[in-house]
Short mmCIF file of C-alpha atoms in Angstrom, two decimals:
data_model
loop_
_atom_site.label_atom_id
_atom_site.label_comp_id
_atom_site.label_asym_id
_atom_site.label_seq_id
_atom_site.Cartn_x
_atom_site.Cartn_y
_atom_site.Cartn_z
CA MET A 1073 120.71 -140.07 229.57
CA ASN A 1074 120.29 -142.02 226.39
CA ARG A 1075 119.06 -145.59 226.23
CA ARG A 1076 120.31 -148.15 223.70
CA ALA A 1077 118.00 -150.85 222.45
CA LEU A 1078 118.31 -153.46 219.74
CA LEU A 1079 115.39 -153.64 217.35
CA ALA A 1080 114.46 -156.02 214.61
CA ALA A 1081 111.69 -154.08 212.93
CA VAL A 1082 108.97 -156.31 211.52
CA GLY A 1083 106.77 -154.92 208.78
CA THR A 1084 103.03 -155.31 208.39
CA SER A 1085 102.90 -157.77 205.51
CA LEU A 1086 102.93 -161.47 206.31
CA LEU A 1087 106.59 -162.00 205.51
CA ALA A 1088 107.88 -158.46 205.78
CA GLY A 1089 110.95 -157.35 207.64
CA CYS A 1090 113.26 -160.07 208.87
CA SER A 1091 116.34 -159.26 210.89
CA GLY A 1092 119.84 -159.06 209.52
CA ARG A 1093 120.46 -162.57 210.84
CA ASP A 1094 117.51 -163.94 208.85
CA GLU A 1095 118.36 -161.89 205.77
CA ARG A 1096 121.82 -163.37 205.76
CA SER A 1097 120.80 -167.00 206.25
CA THR A 1098 117.82 -167.42 203.94
CA LEU A 1099 119.67 -166.77 200.70
CA ASP A 1100 120.58 -170.47 200.43
CA PHE A 1101 117.62 -171.83 202.38
CA THR A 1102 115.83 -174.87 200.92
CA PRO A 1103 112.34 -175.09 202.40
CA ALA A 1104 111.40 -178.31 204.15
CA THR A 1105 107.86 -179.53 203.57
CA GLU A 1106 106.03 -181.99 205.77
CA PRO A 1107 104.13 -183.71 204.33
CA PRO A 1108 105.49 -183.15 200.80
CA PRO A 1109 103.12 -181.75 198.17
CA PRO A 1110 101.53 -184.30 195.83
CA GLU A 1111 103.12 -184.90 192.44
CA ASN A 1112 100.54 -182.80 190.63
CA VAL A 1113 101.58 -179.67 192.59
CA THR A 1114 104.52 -177.78 191.09
CA THR A 1115 106.73 -176.19 193.72
CA ILE A 1116 109.64 -173.75 193.54
CA THR A 1117 112.73 -174.71 195.50
CA GLU A 1118 115.63 -173.34 193.45
CA THR A 1119 117.04 -169.97 194.44
CA LYS A 1120 118.72 -167.57 192.03
CA PRO A 1121 122.41 -166.61 192.29
CA VAL A 1122 122.86 -163.25 193.98
CA PRO A 1123 125.37 -161.17 191.98
CA THR A 1124 128.63 -159.72 193.18
CA PRO A 1125 129.88 -156.43 191.72
CA ALA A 1126 132.14 -156.54 188.68
CA ASP A 1127 133.31 -153.46 186.80
CA VAL A 1128 130.80 -151.14 188.47
CA THR A 1129 132.30 -147.87 187.25
CA SER A 1130 129.24 -145.73 186.46
CA ARG A 1131 126.00 -144.62 188.09
CA GLU A 1132 123.97 -146.72 185.66
CA ALA A 1133 126.09 -149.80 186.32
CA ALA A 1134 125.63 -149.31 190.07
CA ARG A 1135 121.86 -148.93 189.67
CA SER A 1136 121.66 -152.01 187.45
CA PHE A 1137 123.67 -154.10 189.90
CA VAL A 1138 121.46 -153.14 192.86
CA GLU A 1139 118.27 -153.73 190.84
CA THR A 1140 119.34 -157.27 189.99
CA HIS A 1141 120.65 -157.96 193.48
CA GLU A 1142 117.47 -156.86 195.24
CA GLN A 1143 115.09 -158.65 192.88
CA ARG A 1144 116.98 -161.91 193.35
CA TYR A 1145 117.35 -161.29 197.06
CA VAL A 1146 113.60 -160.87 197.55
CA TYR A 1147 112.90 -163.83 195.24
CA ASN A 1148 115.17 -166.07 197.32
CA GLU A 1149 113.57 -164.85 200.54
CA LEU A 1150 110.16 -165.85 199.21
CA VAL A 1151 111.37 -169.22 197.94
CA GLY A 1152 112.83 -169.80 201.41
CA GLY A 1153 109.53 -168.88 203.04
CA GLY A 1154 110.59 -165.69 204.83
CA MET A 1155 109.82 -165.75 208.55
CA VAL A 1156 106.39 -167.35 208.53
CA ASP A 1157 106.27 -170.19 206.00
CA ARG A 1158 109.72 -171.74 206.26
CA GLN A 1159 108.17 -175.21 206.35
CA ARG A 1160 106.00 -174.67 203.28
CA ALA A 1161 106.99 -174.95 199.65
CA ALA A 1162 106.35 -172.02 197.33
CA THR A 1163 104.04 -172.70 194.40
CA SER A 1164 104.38 -169.26 192.81
CA VAL A 1165 106.70 -166.28 193.31
CA ASP A 1166 106.26 -162.83 191.79
CA VAL A 1167 108.81 -160.05 192.35
CA GLU A 1168 108.25 -156.48 191.17
CA PRO A 1169 111.05 -154.49 189.51
CA ALA A 1170 113.26 -152.91 192.15
CA GLU A 1171 113.16 -149.14 192.67
CA VAL A 1172 116.74 -147.83 192.92
CA ALA A 1173 118.21 -144.33 193.22
CA VAL A 1174 121.80 -143.13 193.50
CA VAL A 1175 122.21 -140.90 196.56
CA ALA A 1176 125.86 -139.93 196.20
CA ALA A 1177 128.87 -140.64 194.01
CA VAL A 1178 132.30 -140.75 195.64
CA ASP A 1179 135.76 -141.59 194.37
CA GLY A 1180 135.42 -145.08 192.97
CA GLY A 1181 131.96 -145.91 194.32
CA TYR A 1182 128.28 -145.08 194.80
CA TYR A 1183 125.78 -144.90 197.65
CA LEU A 1184 122.26 -145.96 196.71
CA LEU A 1185 118.82 -146.67 198.19
CA SER A 1186 116.44 -149.37 197.02
CA THR A 1187 112.99 -150.81 197.61
CA CYS A 1188 111.79 -154.13 196.22
CA ARG A 1189 108.54 -156.02 196.82
CA GLY A 1190 107.41 -159.53 196.07
CA THR A 1191 104.59 -161.96 196.81
CA ALA A 1192 104.32 -165.74 196.93
CA GLU A 1193 101.80 -168.53 197.32
CA TYR A 1194 102.68 -171.54 199.51
CA TYR A 1195 101.34 -175.07 199.42
CA SER A 1196 99.07 -175.85 202.34
CA PRO A 1197 97.87 -179.47 202.66
CA GLY A 1198 94.15 -179.87 203.09
CA SER A 1199 93.36 -176.21 202.46
CA SER A 1200 93.78 -173.43 199.96
CA SER A 1201 97.28 -172.08 199.35
CA ARG A 1202 98.66 -169.51 201.75
CA GLY A 1203 99.96 -166.19 200.50
CA GLY A 1204 102.66 -163.90 201.79
CA GLY A 1205 104.73 -160.90 200.82
CA ARG A 1206 108.23 -159.57 201.31
CA THR A 1207 109.26 -155.92 201.16
CA ALA A 1208 112.91 -154.92 201.32
CA GLY A 1209 112.34 -151.19 201.76
CA SER A 1210 114.73 -148.25 202.07
CA VAL A 1211 117.79 -150.49 201.88
CA ALA A 1212 121.07 -148.56 201.74
CA HIS A 1213 123.94 -149.79 199.57
CA TYR A 1214 127.55 -149.00 198.81
CA VAL A 1215 128.84 -150.39 195.50
CA ASP A 1216 132.16 -150.09 193.72
CA ALA A 1217 134.09 -152.24 191.24
CA SER A 1218 134.63 -155.05 193.77
CA THR A 1219 132.61 -154.24 196.91
CA HIS A 1220 128.96 -154.32 197.91
CA ARG A 1221 127.71 -153.38 201.36
CA ARG A 1222 123.98 -153.65 202.09
CA ILE A 1223 122.30 -152.10 205.17
CA PRO A 1224 118.55 -152.73 205.54
CA PHE A 1225 116.30 -150.35 207.45
CA ASN A 1226 114.83 -153.06 209.64
CA PHE A 1227 117.58 -154.20 211.99
CA PHE A 1228 119.25 -151.51 214.05
CA SER A 1229 119.96 -150.14 217.48
CA CYS A 1230 118.03 -147.24 218.95
CA GLU A 1231 119.54 -144.40 220.93
CA SER A 1232 116.55 -142.94 222.76
CA PHE A 1233 116.62 -139.47 224.25
CA ALA A 1234 114.28 -137.82 226.72
CA THR A 1235 113.00 -135.08 224.41
CA PRO A 1236 110.20 -133.21 226.23
CA ALA A 1237 106.88 -133.15 224.45
CA THR A 1238 105.65 -129.81 223.19
CA PRO A 1239 102.06 -128.99 224.28
CA GLY A 1240 99.63 -129.29 221.41
CA GLU A 1241 102.10 -131.17 219.17
CA ALA A 1242 101.58 -134.74 220.35
CA GLU A 1243 100.92 -135.91 216.79
CA SER A 1244 104.21 -134.49 215.52
CA LEU A 1245 107.27 -136.70 215.86
CA PRO A 1246 110.54 -134.99 216.81
CA ALA A 1247 113.30 -134.88 214.21
CA ARG A 1248 115.62 -137.87 214.06
CA LEU A 1249 119.07 -138.75 212.74
CA GLN A 1250 120.70 -141.96 211.56
CA VAL A 1251 124.27 -143.23 211.78
CA TYR A 1252 125.32 -145.74 209.11
CA ASP A 1253 128.58 -147.71 209.11
CA PHE A 1254 129.61 -149.01 205.69
CA ASP A 1255 133.16 -149.69 206.88
CA THR A 1256 132.68 -152.35 209.57
CA PRO A 1257 131.30 -155.77 208.55
CA PRO A 1258 128.34 -156.48 210.86
CA ASP A 1259 128.46 -159.28 213.41
CA TYR A 1260 124.82 -160.02 214.21
CA ASP A 1261 125.84 -162.76 216.64
CA ARG A 1262 127.67 -160.16 218.79
CA PRO A 1263 125.70 -156.95 218.20
CA ASP A 1264 127.28 -155.06 221.12
CA GLN A 1265 130.90 -155.49 220.03
CA GLY A 1266 133.11 -153.95 217.37
CA GLY A 1267 132.41 -151.04 215.09
CA HIS A 1268 133.47 -147.40 215.27
CA ARG A 1269 132.92 -144.85 218.02
CA VAL A 1270 131.25 -141.82 216.44
CA ASP A 1271 130.79 -138.62 218.44
CA VAL A 1272 127.67 -136.77 217.25
CA THR A 1273 126.66 -133.26 218.33
CA VAL A 1274 123.88 -130.97 217.18
CA GLY A 1275 124.26 -127.32 218.10
CA ALA A 1276 121.50 -124.71 218.02
CA ALA A 1277 121.91 -121.13 216.80
CA ASP A 1278 122.27 -119.90 220.40
CA GLY A 1279 125.30 -122.15 220.89
CA ASN A 1280 123.55 -124.71 223.08
CA ALA A 1281 123.83 -128.39 222.17
CA VAL A 1282 120.50 -130.14 221.65
CA LEU A 1283 122.35 -133.44 221.18
CA ASP A 1284 125.77 -134.60 222.34
CA THR A 1285 126.23 -138.35 222.26
CA GLU A 1286 128.60 -141.16 221.35
CA VAL A 1287 127.37 -143.87 218.98
CA ARG A 1288 129.05 -147.27 218.83
CA THR A 1289 128.43 -148.76 215.39
CA SER A 1290 128.48 -152.39 216.48
CA LEU A 1291 125.47 -152.69 214.20
CA PRO A 1292 125.70 -150.99 210.81
CA LEU A 1293 122.70 -148.75 211.53
CA THR A 1294 121.82 -146.72 214.60
CA VAL A 1295 118.68 -144.59 214.76
CA LEU A 1296 118.61 -141.47 216.94
CA PRO A 1297 114.98 -140.40 217.41
CA GLY A 1298 113.83 -137.39 219.39
CA VAL A 1299 116.71 -135.05 218.54
CA THR A 1300 114.63 -131.86 218.48
CA GLU A 1301 111.04 -130.68 218.12
CA THR A 1302 112.03 -127.22 216.92
CA PRO A 1303 112.56 -126.44 213.22
CA GLY A 1304 115.53 -124.24 212.47
CA THR A 1305 119.16 -124.29 211.43
CA TYR A 1306 121.56 -126.45 213.42
CA GLN A 1307 125.22 -127.36 213.19
CA LEU A 1308 125.52 -131.14 212.90
CA SER A 1309 129.03 -132.36 213.71
CA ALA A 1310 130.41 -135.89 213.79
CA SER A 1311 133.90 -137.19 214.41
CA LEU A 1312 135.88 -140.40 214.74
CA PRO A 1313 138.65 -140.62 217.38
CA ASP A 1314 141.98 -139.50 215.88
CA ALA A 1315 140.46 -139.63 212.41
CA ASP A 1316 137.93 -137.95 210.16
CA SER A 1317 135.28 -135.39 211.07
CA VAL A 1318 132.40 -133.73 209.24
CA THR A 1319 130.18 -130.69 209.83
CA TYR A 1320 126.84 -130.15 208.15
CA GLU A 1321 124.31 -127.32 208.24
CA TRP A 1322 121.14 -129.17 209.18
CA SER A 1323 117.86 -127.30 208.65
CA PRO A 1324 115.13 -129.75 209.68
CA SER A 1325 111.50 -128.94 208.88
CA PRO A 1326 108.62 -131.31 209.77
CA ASP A 1327 107.27 -131.44 206.21
CA ASP A 1328 110.67 -132.03 204.62
CA PRO A 1329 112.78 -135.24 204.51
CA SER A 1330 115.50 -133.34 206.38
CA TRP A 1331 113.35 -133.97 209.48
CA TRP A 1332 113.67 -137.77 209.34
CA ALA A 1333 116.16 -138.79 206.61
CA THR A 1334 119.44 -137.05 207.49
CA ALA A 1335 122.31 -139.43 208.21
CA VAL A 1336 125.91 -139.45 209.36
CA VAL A 1337 127.71 -142.05 207.25
CA VAL A 1338 130.92 -143.88 208.10
CA THR A 1339 132.07 -144.44 204.54
CA ASN A 1340 133.42 -147.62 203.02
CA ASP A 1341 136.98 -146.31 203.45
CA GLY A 1342 136.50 -145.23 207.07
CA GLY A 1343 135.76 -141.54 206.49
CA LEU A 1344 132.68 -139.53 207.41
CA GLU A 1345 129.95 -137.92 205.33
CA ALA A 1346 126.56 -136.34 206.04
CA LEU A 1347 123.85 -137.30 203.55
CA GLN A 1348 120.10 -136.89 203.16
CA LEU A 1349 118.77 -140.36 202.35
CA HIS A 1350 115.55 -139.46 200.60
CA PRO A 1351 115.94 -139.08 196.82
CA ASN A 1352 112.25 -139.95 196.39
CA GLU A 1353 109.28 -141.44 198.26
CA ALA A 1354 109.77 -144.91 196.79
CA VAL A 1355 113.19 -145.59 198.30
CA GLY A 1356 113.76 -142.81 200.86
CA LEU A 1357 113.86 -143.45 204.59
CA PRO A 1358 110.38 -143.65 206.13
CA ARG A 1359 108.94 -140.84 208.22
CA GLN A 1360 108.63 -143.12 211.24
CA SER A 1361 110.92 -145.87 212.52
CA SER A 1362 110.33 -148.63 215.04
CA CYS A 1363 112.37 -146.63 217.54
CA GLU A 1364 109.68 -143.95 217.52
CA ARG A 1365 106.84 -146.46 217.68
CA ARG A 1366 108.20 -147.85 220.94
CA ARG A 1367 108.84 -144.46 222.60
#
């Protein structure tokens, strides 16, 4: 029997990894400071406008849009103090150029992955300034001429399966899958409601199913760890009730991104695709998720 858990995955840096709720709310956050910094301390309180897509009709335009969006997004997070220093004013903010890669082009739009990092210093009365960082890593995007959907890899539900451990392979994580929903706007206040019902099966060469489950995409990302410990060729199938379906020849190997970065995607128009979300190490899905760390 599978077990569903809601995870807000927090990264290791001081301000890394806030939940979707925090990511949504801090874009227009003005940090409160008590007591206020003295007049000789210059603070940063103004956020930058986050762009909306306009005339995104090429791969380069999609990449450029996401680059600008993520740099400003991370900048605003740091100005707002992230999760730790909300009550402290930023005195310096430095955001690196965003890494962006197009994963797939579809009729009228593009699926991309991005990673962007930034650091900040915060005023601390009576002591030296306090530093922090923000990493928006392996963020998935859909962009077209008028639409942008953003799904971070740090707020998701886990579907945990009782995959038996293989003797002598305790250090090797089983293969995992992801289910993304770019069609349903997320409701982080009611994470167990709404979304699509996606039936996912993984069949082995002998005809036996190693996975047969239903995923409710009430959150835009669901992680399915522990699918199999055995490399090989499998038939990955996914379907929506009375709607689209997709089949994909999945050949997971522990040293290849197919082992951890394969995803079933509910597309922006309500269809289904199977994609490998690992164009490179900079933006691809990480080898390990918080679902696996809590197993």
